[in-house]
């Protein structure tokens, strides 16, 4: 890890809702995350006007598996996502917020990386963190992306990539159903 960054525990927002504890294993290969570099992703539904939220899905994935998922996406999709992020993500604001408020992790994910909209103003959002063992790797992550942006991103993806994403979601969270109401065609690891 880069020495210029201070060590940061993983904020509780990024703990597993299912277990109440930090994520311990990779969703894909089931390897222990104790000494591993990995990503956390959680999708949350909000009810504007109410405090209640639901976790739609959550996962931790080791860097090797994340890389394999990325490679399963078509090159065209990878390029389009990279271009979209390059053009639209406010990386400098995000890094500023993380550095300026090192003790307020809630601020890091308070606003959409792309639109700047606050969590309270969106009906769905996803949060992402980059970790090593029980510590955060602070770079542009952690960040939050609102559901409308994820919908826009999924419009950019090829059918091959959408199929791969659906396979991944189906493998780990079951087939899409009305009850579970999993968002379809969701990009993991934006
Ligand atoms: Zn893995």
GROMACS .gro file of C-alpha atoms and ligand atoms in nm:
model
  191
    1UNK     CA    1   0.000   0.000   0.000
    2UNK     CA    2   0.105   0.353  -0.071
    3UNK     CA    3   0.270   0.508   0.235
    4UNK     CA    4   0.142   0.856   0.171
    5UNK     CA    5  -0.207   0.735   0.258
    6UNK     CA    6  -0.302   0.685   0.619
    7UNK     CA    7  -0.440   0.348   0.719
    8UNK     CA    8  -0.818   0.348   0.718
    9UNK     CA    9  -1.049   0.086   0.863
   10UNK     CA   10  -1.330  -0.023   0.633
   11UNK     CA   11  -1.634   0.191   0.722
   12UNK     CA   12  -1.932   0.001   0.864
   13UNK     CA   13  -2.135   0.107   0.561
   14UNK     CA   14  -1.918  -0.143   0.373
   15UNK     CA   15  -1.968  -0.427   0.617
   16UNK     CA   16  -2.192  -0.711   0.508
   17UNK     CA   17  -2.557  -0.640   0.582
   18UNK     CA   18  -2.620  -1.015   0.582
   19UNK     CA   19  -2.368  -1.095   0.857
   20UNK     CA   20  -2.319  -0.758   1.028
   21UNK     CA   21  -1.943  -0.818   1.001
   22UNK     CA   22  -1.680  -0.723   0.744
   23UNK     CA   23  -1.681  -0.933   0.428
   24UNK     CA   24  -1.453  -1.233   0.474
   25UNK     CA   25  -1.456  -1.424   0.144
   26UNK     CA   26  -1.459  -1.361  -0.229
   27UNK     CA   27  -1.807  -1.421  -0.374
   28UNK     CA   28  -1.661  -1.587  -0.682
   29UNK     CA   29  -1.369  -1.808  -0.567
   30UNK     CA   30  -1.450  -1.819  -0.194
   31UNK     CA   31  -1.091  -1.737  -0.103
   32UNK     CA   32  -1.035  -1.563   0.233
   33UNK     CA   33  -0.992  -1.187   0.196
   34UNK     CA   34  -0.767  -1.162   0.501
   35UNK     CA   35  -0.452  -1.073   0.308
   36UNK     CA   36  -0.608  -1.003  -0.027
   37UNK     CA   37  -0.677  -0.699  -0.238
   38UNK     CA   38  -1.048  -0.688  -0.324
   39UNK     CA   39  -1.351  -0.474  -0.402
   40UNK     CA   40  -1.680  -0.433  -0.219
   41UNK     CA   41  -1.998  -0.338  -0.399
   42UNK     CA   42  -2.342  -0.283  -0.249
   43UNK     CA   43  -2.667  -0.184  -0.418
   44UNK     CA   44  -2.914   0.003  -0.199
   45UNK     CA   45  -3.276   0.102  -0.253
   46UNK     CA   46  -3.399   0.410  -0.073
   47UNK     CA   47  -3.749   0.532   0.003
   48UNK     CA   48  -3.738   0.909  -0.041
   49UNK     CA   49  -3.892   1.079   0.257
   50UNK     CA   50  -3.818   0.781   0.483
   51UNK     CA   51  -3.505   0.667   0.663
   52UNK     CA   52  -3.554   0.304   0.556
   53UNK     CA   53  -3.323   0.146   0.298
   54UNK     CA   54  -3.296  -0.204   0.155
   55UNK     CA   55  -2.980  -0.380   0.044
   56UNK     CA   56  -3.060  -0.512  -0.304
   57UNK     CA   57  -2.736  -0.707  -0.329
   58UNK     CA   58  -2.388  -0.692  -0.181
   59UNK     CA   59  -2.062  -0.861  -0.262
   60UNK     CA   60  -1.689  -0.869  -0.211
   61UNK     CA   61  -1.473  -0.992  -0.497
   62UNK     CA   62  -1.098  -1.051  -0.497
   63UNK     CA   63  -0.882  -0.865  -0.745
   64UNK     CA   64  -0.818  -1.174  -0.959
   65UNK     CA   65  -1.187  -1.256  -0.995
   66UNK     CA   66  -1.271  -0.889  -1.056
   67UNK     CA   67  -1.013  -0.889  -1.334
   68UNK     CA   68  -1.165  -1.204  -1.482
   69UNK     CA   69  -1.513  -1.047  -1.476
   70UNK     CA   70  -1.378  -0.738  -1.648
   71UNK     CA   71  -1.214  -0.951  -1.915
   72UNK     CA   72  -1.546  -1.126  -1.977
   73UNK     CA   73  -1.687  -0.792  -2.090
   74UNK     CA   74  -1.648  -0.704  -2.457
   75UNK     CA   75  -1.365  -0.466  -2.541
   76UNK     CA   76  -1.615  -0.224  -2.682
   77UNK     CA   77  -1.805  -0.216  -2.349
   78UNK     CA   78  -1.487  -0.174  -2.145
   79UNK     CA   79  -1.386   0.117  -2.365
   80UNK     CA   80  -1.727   0.282  -2.345
   81UNK     CA   81  -1.737   0.258  -1.965
   82UNK     CA   82  -1.384   0.398  -1.940
   83UNK     CA   83  -1.475   0.686  -2.171
   84UNK     CA   84  -1.795   0.758  -1.983
   85UNK     CA   85  -1.615   0.767  -1.648
   86UNK     CA   86  -1.336   0.980  -1.790
   87UNK     CA   87  -1.584   1.232  -1.929
   88UNK     CA   88  -1.831   1.239  -1.640
   89UNK     CA   89  -1.676   1.135  -1.308
   90UNK     CA   90  -1.571   1.419  -1.082
   91UNK     CA   91  -1.258   1.242  -0.960
   92UNK     CA   92  -1.089   1.548  -0.814
   93UNK     CA   93  -1.394   1.640  -0.603
   94UNK     CA   94  -1.414   1.280  -0.478
   95UNK     CA   95  -1.045   1.264  -0.382
   96UNK     CA   96  -1.077   1.605  -0.217
   97UNK     CA   97  -1.373   1.491  -0.005
   98UNK     CA   98  -1.191   1.175   0.105
   99UNK     CA   99  -0.876   1.366   0.198
  100UNK     CA  100  -1.056   1.659   0.356
  101UNK     CA  101  -1.284   1.444   0.575
  102UNK     CA  102  -1.075   1.138   0.664
  103UNK     CA  103  -1.284   1.072   0.973
  104UNK     CA  104  -1.626   1.108   0.809
  105UNK     CA  105  -1.667   0.811   0.575
  106UNK     CA  106  -2.038   0.891   0.542
  107UNK     CA  107  -1.937   1.203   0.347
  108UNK     CA  108  -1.736   0.997   0.094
  109UNK     CA  109  -2.045   0.821  -0.034
  110UNK     CA  110  -2.297   1.100   0.028
  111UNK     CA  111  -2.310   1.222  -0.333
  112UNK     CA  112  -2.309   1.051  -0.672
  113UNK     CA  113  -1.962   1.051  -0.831
  114UNK     CA  114  -2.119   1.149  -1.164
  115UNK     CA  115  -2.421   1.368  -1.094
  116UNK     CA  116  -2.337   1.497  -0.745
  117UNK     CA  117  -2.692   1.407  -0.635
  118UNK     CA  118  -2.727   1.318  -0.269
  119UNK     CA  119  -2.832   0.974  -0.149
  120UNK     CA  120  -3.160   1.113  -0.022
  121UNK     CA  121  -3.249   1.237  -0.368
  122UNK     CA  122  -3.216   0.906  -0.553
  123UNK     CA  123  -3.427   0.590  -0.532
  124UNK     CA  124  -3.133   0.355  -0.580
  125UNK     CA  125  -2.757   0.373  -0.563
  126UNK     CA  126  -2.445   0.156  -0.547
  127UNK     CA  127  -2.137   0.206  -0.334
  128UNK     CA  128  -1.791   0.075  -0.409
  129UNK     CA  129  -1.476   0.032  -0.202
  130UNK     CA  130  -1.125  -0.094  -0.276
  131UNK     CA  131  -0.974  -0.284   0.018
  132UNK     CA  132  -0.683  -0.491   0.137
  133UNK     CA  133  -0.757  -0.723   0.429
  134UNK     CA  134  -0.936  -0.514   0.690
  135UNK     CA  135  -0.817  -0.181   0.549
  136UNK     CA  136  -0.937   0.052   0.279
  137UNK     CA  137  -0.711   0.137  -0.010
  138UNK     CA  138  -0.804   0.501  -0.050
  139UNK     CA  139  -0.788   0.621  -0.407
  140UNK     CA  140  -1.092   0.752  -0.590
  141UNK     CA  141  -1.293   0.485  -0.403
  142UNK     CA  142  -1.495   0.467  -0.189
  143UNK     CA  143  -1.762   0.629  -0.401
  144UNK     CA  144  -2.134   0.621  -0.473
  145UNK     CA  145  -2.306   0.604  -0.811
  146UNK     CA  146  -2.677   0.669  -0.844
  147UNK     CA  147  -2.914   0.422  -1.010
  148UNK     CA  148  -2.997   0.650  -1.302
  149UNK     CA  149  -2.628   0.666  -1.394
  150UNK     CA  150  -2.601   0.287  -1.374
  151UNK     CA  151  -2.901   0.263  -1.608
  152UNK     CA  152  -2.726   0.499  -1.847
  153UNK     CA  153  -2.408   0.292  -1.827
  154UNK     CA  154  -2.595  -0.030  -1.901
  155UNK     CA  155  -2.725   0.132  -2.223
  156UNK     CA  156  -2.364   0.156  -2.339
  157UNK     CA  157  -2.293  -0.213  -2.295
  158UNK     CA  158  -2.289  -0.474  -2.570
  159UNK     CA  159  -2.526  -0.771  -2.560
  160UNK     CA  160  -2.230  -0.996  -2.483
  161UNK     CA  161  -2.141  -0.789  -2.178
  162UNK     CA  162  -2.501  -0.764  -2.060
  163UNK     CA  163  -2.525  -1.142  -2.089
  164UNK     CA  164  -2.206  -1.185  -1.883
  165UNK     CA  165  -2.341  -0.949  -1.614
  166UNK     CA  166  -2.670  -1.136  -1.603
  167UNK     CA  167  -2.480  -1.466  -1.571
  168UNK     CA  168  -2.275  -1.329  -1.283
  169UNK     CA  169  -2.582  -1.196  -1.101
  170UNK     CA  170  -2.778  -1.515  -1.168
  171UNK     CA  171  -2.493  -1.734  -1.045
  172UNK     CA  172  -2.467  -1.552  -0.713
  173UNK     CA  173  -2.810  -1.408  -0.645
  174UNK     CA  174  -3.043  -1.636  -0.841
  175UNK     CA  175  -3.243  -1.557  -1.152
  176UNK     CA  176  -3.414  -1.218  -1.168
  177UNK     CA  177  -3.762  -1.231  -1.015
  178UNK     CA  178  -4.026  -0.978  -0.929
  179UNK     CA  179  -3.997  -1.056  -0.560
  180UNK     CA  180  -3.624  -1.000  -0.539
  181UNK     CA  181  -3.645  -0.720  -0.788
  182UNK     CA  182  -3.273  -0.735  -0.864
  183UNK     CA  183  -3.174  -0.469  -1.107
  184UNK     CA  184  -3.106  -0.636  -1.440
  185UNK     CA  185  -2.810  -0.560  -1.655
  186UNK     CA  186  -2.627  -0.395  -1.371
  187UNK     CA  187  -2.264  -0.331  -1.426
  188UNK     CA  188  -2.062  -0.461  -1.143
  189UNK     CA  189  -1.734  -0.289  -1.072
  190UNK     CA  190  -1.784   0.038  -1.248
  191LIG    ZN1  191  -1.196  -1.445  -0.602
   0.00000   0.00000   0.00000
